[in-house]
Short mmCIF file of N, CA and C in Angstrom, two decimals:
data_model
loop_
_atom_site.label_atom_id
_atom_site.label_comp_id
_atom_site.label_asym_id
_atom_site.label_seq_id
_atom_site.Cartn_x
_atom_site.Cartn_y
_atom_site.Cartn_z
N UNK A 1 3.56 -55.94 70.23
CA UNK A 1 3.87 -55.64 68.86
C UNK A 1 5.35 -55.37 68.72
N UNK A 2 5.64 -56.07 67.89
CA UNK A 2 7.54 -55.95 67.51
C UNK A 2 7.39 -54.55 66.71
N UNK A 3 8.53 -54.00 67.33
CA UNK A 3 8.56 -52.25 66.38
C UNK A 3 9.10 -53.12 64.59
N UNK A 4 9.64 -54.16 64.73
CA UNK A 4 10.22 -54.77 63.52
C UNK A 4 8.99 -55.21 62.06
N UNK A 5 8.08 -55.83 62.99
CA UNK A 5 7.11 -56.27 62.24
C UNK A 5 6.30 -55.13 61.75
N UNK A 6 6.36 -53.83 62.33
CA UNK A 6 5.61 -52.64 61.97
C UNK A 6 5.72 -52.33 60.95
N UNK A 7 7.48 -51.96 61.13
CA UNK A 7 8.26 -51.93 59.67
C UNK A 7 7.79 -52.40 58.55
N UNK A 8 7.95 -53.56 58.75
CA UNK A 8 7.62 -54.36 57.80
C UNK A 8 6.64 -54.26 56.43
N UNK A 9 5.66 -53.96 57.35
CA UNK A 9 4.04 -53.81 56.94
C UNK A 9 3.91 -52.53 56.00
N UNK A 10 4.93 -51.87 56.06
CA UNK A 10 5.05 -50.23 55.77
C UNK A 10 5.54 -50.56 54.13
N UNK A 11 4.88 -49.74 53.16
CA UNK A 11 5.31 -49.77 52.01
C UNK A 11 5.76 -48.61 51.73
N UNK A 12 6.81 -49.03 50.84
CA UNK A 12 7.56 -47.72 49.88
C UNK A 12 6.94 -46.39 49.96
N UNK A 13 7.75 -45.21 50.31
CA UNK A 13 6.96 -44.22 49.87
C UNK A 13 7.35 -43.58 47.88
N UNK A 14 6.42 -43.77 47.37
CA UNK A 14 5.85 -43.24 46.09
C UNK A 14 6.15 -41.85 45.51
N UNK A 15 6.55 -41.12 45.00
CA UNK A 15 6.53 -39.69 44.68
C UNK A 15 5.58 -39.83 43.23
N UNK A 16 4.70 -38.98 43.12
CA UNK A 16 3.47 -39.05 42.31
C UNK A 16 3.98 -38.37 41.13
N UNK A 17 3.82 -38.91 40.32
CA UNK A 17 4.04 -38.78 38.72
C UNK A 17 4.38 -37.20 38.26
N UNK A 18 5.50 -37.11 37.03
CA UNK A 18 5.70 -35.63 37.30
C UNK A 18 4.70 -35.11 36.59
N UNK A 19 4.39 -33.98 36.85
CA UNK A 19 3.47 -33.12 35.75
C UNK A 19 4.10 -33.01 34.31
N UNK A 20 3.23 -33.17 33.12
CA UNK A 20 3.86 -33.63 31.82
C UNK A 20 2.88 -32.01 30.90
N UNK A 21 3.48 -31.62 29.92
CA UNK A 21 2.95 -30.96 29.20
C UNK A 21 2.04 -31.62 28.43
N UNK A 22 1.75 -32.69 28.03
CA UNK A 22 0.79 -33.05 27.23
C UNK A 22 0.07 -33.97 27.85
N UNK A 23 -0.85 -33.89 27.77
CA UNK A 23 -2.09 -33.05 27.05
C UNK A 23 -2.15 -31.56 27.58
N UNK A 24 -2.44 -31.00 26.43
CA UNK A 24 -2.59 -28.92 27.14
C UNK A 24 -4.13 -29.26 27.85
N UNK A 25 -4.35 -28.73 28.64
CA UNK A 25 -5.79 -28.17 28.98
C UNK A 25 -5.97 -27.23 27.72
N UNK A 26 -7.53 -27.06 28.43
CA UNK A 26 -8.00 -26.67 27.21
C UNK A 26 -8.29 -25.38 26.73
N UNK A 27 -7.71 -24.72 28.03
CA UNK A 27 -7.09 -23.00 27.89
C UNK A 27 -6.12 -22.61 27.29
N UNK A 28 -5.11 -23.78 27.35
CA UNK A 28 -3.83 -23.69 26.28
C UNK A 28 -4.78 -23.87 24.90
N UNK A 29 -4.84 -24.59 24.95
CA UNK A 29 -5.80 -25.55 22.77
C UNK A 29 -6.33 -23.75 22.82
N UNK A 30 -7.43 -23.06 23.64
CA UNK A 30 -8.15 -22.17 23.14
C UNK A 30 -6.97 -20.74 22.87
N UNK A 31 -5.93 -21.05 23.72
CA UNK A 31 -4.95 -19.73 23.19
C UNK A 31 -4.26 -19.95 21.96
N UNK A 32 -3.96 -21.44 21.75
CA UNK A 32 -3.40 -21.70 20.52
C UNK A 32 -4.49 -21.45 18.80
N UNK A 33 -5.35 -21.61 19.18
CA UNK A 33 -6.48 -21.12 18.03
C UNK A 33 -6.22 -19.82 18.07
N UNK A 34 -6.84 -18.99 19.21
CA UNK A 34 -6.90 -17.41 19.20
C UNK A 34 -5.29 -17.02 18.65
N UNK A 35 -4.25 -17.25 18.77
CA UNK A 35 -2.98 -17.00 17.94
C UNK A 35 -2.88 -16.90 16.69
N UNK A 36 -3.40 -18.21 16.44
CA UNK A 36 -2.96 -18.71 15.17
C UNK A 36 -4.27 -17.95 14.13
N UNK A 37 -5.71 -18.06 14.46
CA UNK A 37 -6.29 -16.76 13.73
C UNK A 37 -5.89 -15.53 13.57
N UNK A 38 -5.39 -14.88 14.22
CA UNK A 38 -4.64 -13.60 14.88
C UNK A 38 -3.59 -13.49 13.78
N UNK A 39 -2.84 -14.56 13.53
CA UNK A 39 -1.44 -14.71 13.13
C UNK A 39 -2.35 -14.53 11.31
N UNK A 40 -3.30 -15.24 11.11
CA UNK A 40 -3.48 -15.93 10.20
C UNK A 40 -3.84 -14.49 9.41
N UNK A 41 -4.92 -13.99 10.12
CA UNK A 41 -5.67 -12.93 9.69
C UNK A 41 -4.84 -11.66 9.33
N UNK A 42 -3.99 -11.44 10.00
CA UNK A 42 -3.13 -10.24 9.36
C UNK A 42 -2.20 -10.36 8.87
N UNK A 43 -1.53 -11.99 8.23
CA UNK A 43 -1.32 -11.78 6.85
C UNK A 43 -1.81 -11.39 6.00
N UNK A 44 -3.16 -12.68 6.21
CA UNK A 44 -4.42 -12.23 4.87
C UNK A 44 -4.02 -10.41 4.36
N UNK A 45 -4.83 -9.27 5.45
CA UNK A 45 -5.13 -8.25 5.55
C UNK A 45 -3.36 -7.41 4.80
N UNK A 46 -2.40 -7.96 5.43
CA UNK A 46 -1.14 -7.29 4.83
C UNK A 46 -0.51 -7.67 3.49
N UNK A 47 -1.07 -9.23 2.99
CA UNK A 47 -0.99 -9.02 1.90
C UNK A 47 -2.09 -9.00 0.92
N UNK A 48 -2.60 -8.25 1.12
CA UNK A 48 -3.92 -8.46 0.68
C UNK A 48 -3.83 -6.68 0.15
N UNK A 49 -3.19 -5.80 1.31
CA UNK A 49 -3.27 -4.31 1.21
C UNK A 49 -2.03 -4.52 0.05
N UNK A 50 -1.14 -5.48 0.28
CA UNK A 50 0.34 -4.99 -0.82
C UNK A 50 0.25 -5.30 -2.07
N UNK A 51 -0.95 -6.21 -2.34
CA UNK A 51 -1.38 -6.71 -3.56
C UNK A 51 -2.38 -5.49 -4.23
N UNK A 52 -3.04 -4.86 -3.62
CA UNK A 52 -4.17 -3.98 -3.54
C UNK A 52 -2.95 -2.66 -4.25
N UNK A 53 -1.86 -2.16 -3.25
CA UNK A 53 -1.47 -0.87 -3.78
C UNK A 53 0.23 -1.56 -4.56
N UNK A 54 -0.03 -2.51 -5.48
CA UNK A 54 1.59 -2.75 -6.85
C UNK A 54 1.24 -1.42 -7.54
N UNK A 55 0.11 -1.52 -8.28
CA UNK A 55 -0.51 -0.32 -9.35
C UNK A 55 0.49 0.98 -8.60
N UNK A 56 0.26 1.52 -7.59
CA UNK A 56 0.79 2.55 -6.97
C UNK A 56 2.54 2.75 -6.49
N UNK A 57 2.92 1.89 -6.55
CA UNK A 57 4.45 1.55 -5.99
C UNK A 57 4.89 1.63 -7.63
N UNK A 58 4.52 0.88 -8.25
CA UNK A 58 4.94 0.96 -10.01
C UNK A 58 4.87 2.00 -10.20
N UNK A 59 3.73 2.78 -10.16
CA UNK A 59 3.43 4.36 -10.85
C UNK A 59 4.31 5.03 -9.91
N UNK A 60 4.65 5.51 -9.15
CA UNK A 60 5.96 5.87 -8.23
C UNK A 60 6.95 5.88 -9.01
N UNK A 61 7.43 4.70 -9.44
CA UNK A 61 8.64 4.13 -9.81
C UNK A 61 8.83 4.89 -10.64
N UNK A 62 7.64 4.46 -11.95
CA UNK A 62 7.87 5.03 -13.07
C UNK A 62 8.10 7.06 -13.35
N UNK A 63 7.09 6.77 -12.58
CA UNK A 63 7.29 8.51 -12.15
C UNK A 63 8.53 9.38 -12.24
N UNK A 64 9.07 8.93 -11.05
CA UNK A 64 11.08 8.97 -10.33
C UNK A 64 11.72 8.94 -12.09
N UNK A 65 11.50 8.04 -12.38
CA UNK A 65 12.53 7.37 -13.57
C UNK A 65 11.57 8.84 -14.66
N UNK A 66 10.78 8.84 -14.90
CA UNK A 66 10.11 10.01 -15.87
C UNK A 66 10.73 11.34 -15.60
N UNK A 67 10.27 11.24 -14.51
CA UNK A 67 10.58 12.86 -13.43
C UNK A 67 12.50 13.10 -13.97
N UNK A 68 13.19 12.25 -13.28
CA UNK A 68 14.56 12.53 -13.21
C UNK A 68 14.91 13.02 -15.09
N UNK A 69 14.59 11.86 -15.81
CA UNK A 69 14.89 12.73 -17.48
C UNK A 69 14.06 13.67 -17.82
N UNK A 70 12.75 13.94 -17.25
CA UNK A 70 12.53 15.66 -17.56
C UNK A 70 13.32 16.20 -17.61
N UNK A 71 13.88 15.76 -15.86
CA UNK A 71 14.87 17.13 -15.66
C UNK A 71 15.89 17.26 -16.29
N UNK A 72 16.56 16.53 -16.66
CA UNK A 72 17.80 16.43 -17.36
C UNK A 72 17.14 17.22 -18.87
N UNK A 73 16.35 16.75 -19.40
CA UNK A 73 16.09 17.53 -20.45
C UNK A 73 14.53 17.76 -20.53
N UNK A 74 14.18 18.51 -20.67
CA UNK A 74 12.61 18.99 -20.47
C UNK A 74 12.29 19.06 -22.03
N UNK A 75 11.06 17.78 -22.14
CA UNK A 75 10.87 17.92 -23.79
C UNK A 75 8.97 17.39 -23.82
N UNK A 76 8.62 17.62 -25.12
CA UNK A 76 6.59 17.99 -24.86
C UNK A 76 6.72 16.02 -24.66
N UNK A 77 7.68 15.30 -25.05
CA UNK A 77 7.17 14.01 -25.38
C UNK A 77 7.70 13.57 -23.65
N UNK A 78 8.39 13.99 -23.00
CA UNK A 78 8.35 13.36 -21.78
C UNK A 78 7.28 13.54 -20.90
N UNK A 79 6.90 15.18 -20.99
CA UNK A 79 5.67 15.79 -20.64
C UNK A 79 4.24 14.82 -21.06
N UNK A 80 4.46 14.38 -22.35
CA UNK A 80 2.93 13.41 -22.66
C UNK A 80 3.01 12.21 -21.98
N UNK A 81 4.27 11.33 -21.78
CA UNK A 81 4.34 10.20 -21.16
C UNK A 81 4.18 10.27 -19.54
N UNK A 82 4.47 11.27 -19.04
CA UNK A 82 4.04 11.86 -17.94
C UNK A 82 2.60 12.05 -17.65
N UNK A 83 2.05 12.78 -18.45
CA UNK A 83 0.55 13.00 -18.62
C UNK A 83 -0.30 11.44 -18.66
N UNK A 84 0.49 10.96 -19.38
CA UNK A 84 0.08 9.30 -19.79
C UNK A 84 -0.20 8.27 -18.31
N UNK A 85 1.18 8.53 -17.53
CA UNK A 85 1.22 7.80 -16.54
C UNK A 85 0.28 8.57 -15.16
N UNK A 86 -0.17 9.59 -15.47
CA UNK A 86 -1.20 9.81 -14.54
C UNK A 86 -2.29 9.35 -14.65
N UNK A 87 -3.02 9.22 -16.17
CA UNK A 87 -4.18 8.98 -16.87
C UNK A 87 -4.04 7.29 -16.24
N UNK A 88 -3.27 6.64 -16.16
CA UNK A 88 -2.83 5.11 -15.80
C UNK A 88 -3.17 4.85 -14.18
N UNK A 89 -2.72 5.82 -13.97
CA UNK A 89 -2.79 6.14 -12.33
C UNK A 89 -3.69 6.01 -11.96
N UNK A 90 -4.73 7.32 -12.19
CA UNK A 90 -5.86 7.43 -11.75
C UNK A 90 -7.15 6.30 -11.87
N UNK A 91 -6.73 5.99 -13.49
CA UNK A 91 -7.81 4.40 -13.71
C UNK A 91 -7.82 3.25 -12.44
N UNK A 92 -6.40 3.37 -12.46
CA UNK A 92 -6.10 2.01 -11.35
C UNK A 92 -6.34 2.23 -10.27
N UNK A 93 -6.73 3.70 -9.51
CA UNK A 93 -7.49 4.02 -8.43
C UNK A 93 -8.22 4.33 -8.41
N UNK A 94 -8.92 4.18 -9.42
CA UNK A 94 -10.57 3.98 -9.36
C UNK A 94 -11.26 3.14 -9.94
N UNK A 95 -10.42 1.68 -10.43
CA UNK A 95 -10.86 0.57 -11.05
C UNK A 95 -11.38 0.61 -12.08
N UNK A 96 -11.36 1.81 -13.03
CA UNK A 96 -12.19 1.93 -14.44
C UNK A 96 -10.82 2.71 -15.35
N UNK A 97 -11.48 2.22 -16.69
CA UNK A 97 -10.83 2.80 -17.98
C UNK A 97 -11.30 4.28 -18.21
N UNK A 98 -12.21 4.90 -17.64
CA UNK A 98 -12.59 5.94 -18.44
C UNK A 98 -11.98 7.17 -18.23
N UNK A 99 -10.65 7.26 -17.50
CA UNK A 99 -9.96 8.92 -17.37
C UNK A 99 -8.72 8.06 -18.11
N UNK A 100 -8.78 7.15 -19.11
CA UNK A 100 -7.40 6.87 -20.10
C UNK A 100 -7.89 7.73 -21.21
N UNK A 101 -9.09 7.98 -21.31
CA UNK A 101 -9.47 9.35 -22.82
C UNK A 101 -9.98 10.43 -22.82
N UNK A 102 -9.63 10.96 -21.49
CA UNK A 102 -10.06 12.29 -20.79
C UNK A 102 -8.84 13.03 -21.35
N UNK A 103 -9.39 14.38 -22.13
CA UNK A 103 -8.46 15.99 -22.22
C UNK A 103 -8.74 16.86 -21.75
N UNK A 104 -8.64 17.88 -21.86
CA UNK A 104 -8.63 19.34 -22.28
C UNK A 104 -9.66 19.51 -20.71
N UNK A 105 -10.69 19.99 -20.41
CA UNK A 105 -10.97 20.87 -19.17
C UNK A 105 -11.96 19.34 -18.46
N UNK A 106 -12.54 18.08 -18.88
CA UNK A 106 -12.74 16.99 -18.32
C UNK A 106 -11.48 16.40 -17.98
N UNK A 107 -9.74 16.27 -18.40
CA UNK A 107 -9.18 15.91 -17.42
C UNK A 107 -8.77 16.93 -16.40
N UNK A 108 -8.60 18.00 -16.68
CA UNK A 108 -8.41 19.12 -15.66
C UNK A 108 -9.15 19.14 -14.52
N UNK A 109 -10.51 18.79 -14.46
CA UNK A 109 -11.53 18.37 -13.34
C UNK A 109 -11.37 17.24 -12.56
N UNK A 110 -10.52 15.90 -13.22
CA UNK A 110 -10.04 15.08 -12.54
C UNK A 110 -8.80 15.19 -11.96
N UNK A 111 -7.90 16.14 -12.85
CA UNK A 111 -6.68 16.52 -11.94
C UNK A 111 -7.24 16.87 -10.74
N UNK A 112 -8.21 17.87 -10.39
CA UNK A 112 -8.57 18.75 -9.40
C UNK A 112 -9.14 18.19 -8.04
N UNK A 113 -9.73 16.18 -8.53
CA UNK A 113 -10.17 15.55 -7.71
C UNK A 113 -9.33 15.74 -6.43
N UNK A 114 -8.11 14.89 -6.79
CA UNK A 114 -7.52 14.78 -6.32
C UNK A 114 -6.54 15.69 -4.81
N UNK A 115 -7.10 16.03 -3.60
CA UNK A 115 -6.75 16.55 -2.89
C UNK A 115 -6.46 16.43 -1.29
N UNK A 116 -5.06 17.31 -0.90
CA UNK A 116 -4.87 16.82 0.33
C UNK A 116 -5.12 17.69 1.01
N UNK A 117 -5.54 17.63 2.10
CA UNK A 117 -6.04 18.14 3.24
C UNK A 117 -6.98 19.06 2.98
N UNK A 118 -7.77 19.01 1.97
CA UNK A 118 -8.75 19.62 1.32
C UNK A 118 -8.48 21.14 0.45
N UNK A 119 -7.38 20.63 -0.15
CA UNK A 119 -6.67 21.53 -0.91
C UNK A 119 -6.25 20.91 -2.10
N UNK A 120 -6.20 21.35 -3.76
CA UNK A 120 -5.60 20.94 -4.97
C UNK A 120 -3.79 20.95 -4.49
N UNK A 121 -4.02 19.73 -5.13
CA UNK A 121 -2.22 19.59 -5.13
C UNK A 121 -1.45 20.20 -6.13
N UNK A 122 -2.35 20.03 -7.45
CA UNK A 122 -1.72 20.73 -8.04
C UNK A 122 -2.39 22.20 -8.54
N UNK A 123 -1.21 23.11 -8.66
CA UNK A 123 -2.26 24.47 -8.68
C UNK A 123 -2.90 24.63 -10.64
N UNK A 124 -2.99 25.45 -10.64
CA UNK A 124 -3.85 25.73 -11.70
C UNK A 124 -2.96 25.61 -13.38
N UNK A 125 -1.57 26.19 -12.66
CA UNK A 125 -1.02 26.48 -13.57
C UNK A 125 -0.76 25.01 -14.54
N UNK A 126 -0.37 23.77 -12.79
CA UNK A 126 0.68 22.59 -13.57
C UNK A 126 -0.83 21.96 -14.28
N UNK A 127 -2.20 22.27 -13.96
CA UNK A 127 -3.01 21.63 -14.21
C UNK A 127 -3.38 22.36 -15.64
N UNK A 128 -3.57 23.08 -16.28
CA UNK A 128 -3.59 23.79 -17.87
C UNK A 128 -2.22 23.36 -18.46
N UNK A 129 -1.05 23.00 -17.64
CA UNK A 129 -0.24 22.68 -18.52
C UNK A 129 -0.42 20.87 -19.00
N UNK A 130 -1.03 20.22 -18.00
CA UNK A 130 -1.22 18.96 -18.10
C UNK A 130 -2.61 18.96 -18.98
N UNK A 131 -3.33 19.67 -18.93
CA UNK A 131 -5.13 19.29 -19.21
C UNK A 131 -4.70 19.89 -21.01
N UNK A 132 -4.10 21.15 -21.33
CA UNK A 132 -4.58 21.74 -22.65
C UNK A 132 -2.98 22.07 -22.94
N UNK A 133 -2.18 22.52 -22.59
CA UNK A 133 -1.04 23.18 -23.02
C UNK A 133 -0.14 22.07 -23.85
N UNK A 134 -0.82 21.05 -23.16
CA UNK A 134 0.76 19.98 -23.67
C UNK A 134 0.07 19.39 -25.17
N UNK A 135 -1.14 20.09 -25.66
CA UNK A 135 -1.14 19.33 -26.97
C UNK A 135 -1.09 20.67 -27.95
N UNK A 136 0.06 21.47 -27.39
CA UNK A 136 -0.16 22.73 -28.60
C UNK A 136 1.41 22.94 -28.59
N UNK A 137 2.19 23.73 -29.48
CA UNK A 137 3.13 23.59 -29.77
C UNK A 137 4.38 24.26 -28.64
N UNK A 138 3.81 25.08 -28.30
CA UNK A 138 4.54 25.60 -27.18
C UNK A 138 4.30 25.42 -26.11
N UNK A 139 4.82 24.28 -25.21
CA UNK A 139 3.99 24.16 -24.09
C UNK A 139 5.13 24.47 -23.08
N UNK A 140 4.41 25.10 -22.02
CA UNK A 140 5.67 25.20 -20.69
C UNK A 140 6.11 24.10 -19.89
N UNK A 141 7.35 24.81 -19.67
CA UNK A 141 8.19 23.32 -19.01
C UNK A 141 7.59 23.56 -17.23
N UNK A 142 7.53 22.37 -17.10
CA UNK A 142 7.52 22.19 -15.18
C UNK A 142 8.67 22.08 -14.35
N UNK A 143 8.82 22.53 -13.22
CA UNK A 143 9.67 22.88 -12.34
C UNK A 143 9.84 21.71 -11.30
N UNK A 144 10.97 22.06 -10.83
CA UNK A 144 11.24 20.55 -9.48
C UNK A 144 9.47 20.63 -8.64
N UNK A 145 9.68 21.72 -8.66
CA UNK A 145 8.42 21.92 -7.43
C UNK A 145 7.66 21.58 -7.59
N UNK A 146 7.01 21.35 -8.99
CA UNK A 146 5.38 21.17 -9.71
C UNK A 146 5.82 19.70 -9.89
N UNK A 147 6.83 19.04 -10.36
CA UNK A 147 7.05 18.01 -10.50
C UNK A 147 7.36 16.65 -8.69
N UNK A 148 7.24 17.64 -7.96
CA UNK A 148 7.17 17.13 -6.34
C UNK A 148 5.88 16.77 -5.86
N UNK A 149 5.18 17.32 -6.88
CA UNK A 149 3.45 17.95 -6.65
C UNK A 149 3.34 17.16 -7.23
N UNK A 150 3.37 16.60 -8.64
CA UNK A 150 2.79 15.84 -9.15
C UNK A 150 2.75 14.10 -8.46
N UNK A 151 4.14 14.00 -7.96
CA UNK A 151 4.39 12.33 -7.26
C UNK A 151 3.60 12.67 -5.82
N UNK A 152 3.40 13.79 -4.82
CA UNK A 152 2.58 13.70 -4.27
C UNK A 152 0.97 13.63 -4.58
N UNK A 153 0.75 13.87 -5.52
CA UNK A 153 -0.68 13.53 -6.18
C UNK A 153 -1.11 12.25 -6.50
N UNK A 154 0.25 11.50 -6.93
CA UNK A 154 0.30 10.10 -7.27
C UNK A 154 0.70 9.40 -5.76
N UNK A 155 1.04 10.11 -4.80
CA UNK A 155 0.71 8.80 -3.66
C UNK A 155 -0.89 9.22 -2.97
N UNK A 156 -1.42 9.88 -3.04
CA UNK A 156 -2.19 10.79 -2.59
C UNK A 156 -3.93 9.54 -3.37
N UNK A 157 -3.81 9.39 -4.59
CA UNK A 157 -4.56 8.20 -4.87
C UNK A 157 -4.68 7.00 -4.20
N UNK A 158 -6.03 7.08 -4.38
CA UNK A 158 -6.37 5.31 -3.46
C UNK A 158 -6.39 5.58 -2.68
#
């Protein structure tokens, strides 16, 4: 045997194809679903909660903007529009019209719903001034403090 002719006979050596990303197996395809639900679903859920609490971010707003010209001047008609925007409040956190024509000691009972850590937010006093005082001629003015109380009452809904 010629060592030449051995040679010969001998073919190329080959290096085997590179590994390619595509096609994924099918552990990749199943992580790419599980993501993309994942991804999908807590948008849904986040905007879904931000759509759920506008009513509450508005009533805030309006609040701040109410609250600040009390203070500047404390008068019964800012006090009613105040009173107003709670009555607004509360409907929209509880999906019904019927505390927009609540007075006198039936809204005072719904003021009272309202509580944190199993305590009235607001005490008795800001609540007779909101429920009965503010439709008689002399009504008392509210304080930074009662008026701190009141926007915590209004995030405190829902």
């Amino acid at each position: 045997m010629d060592p030449s002719t051995l040679l010969s006979q001998l073919k190329d050596i080959h290096a085997p194809e590179p590994i390619s990303m595509w096609p994924l197996a099918i552990g990749w395809w199943l992580l790419i679903v599980l993501i993309t639900i994942v991804i999908t679903s807590l948008c849904y859920y986040l905007l879904k909660s931000r759509l759920q609490n506008t009513w509450k971010r508005q009533a805030i707003k309006t609040f701040n903007e109410l609250s600040s010209a009390y203070r500047q001047e404390p008068s019964t008609e800012k006090l009613l529009q105040i009173n107003r925007l709670l009555k607004q409040a509360l409907s929209s956190a509880n999906n019904t019209r019927d505390y927009l024509h609540l007075c006198g000691s039936e809204w005072a009972e719904a003021l009272k719903q309202i509580q944190h850590k199993d305590t009235n937010i607001l005490n008795d006093q800001e609540i007779n001034i909101l429920s009965k005082d503010i439709y008689t001629r002399q009504t008392a003015s509210l304080d930074s403090a009662a008026l701190d109380r009141i926007s915590l009452w209004i995030k405190h809904l829902g």
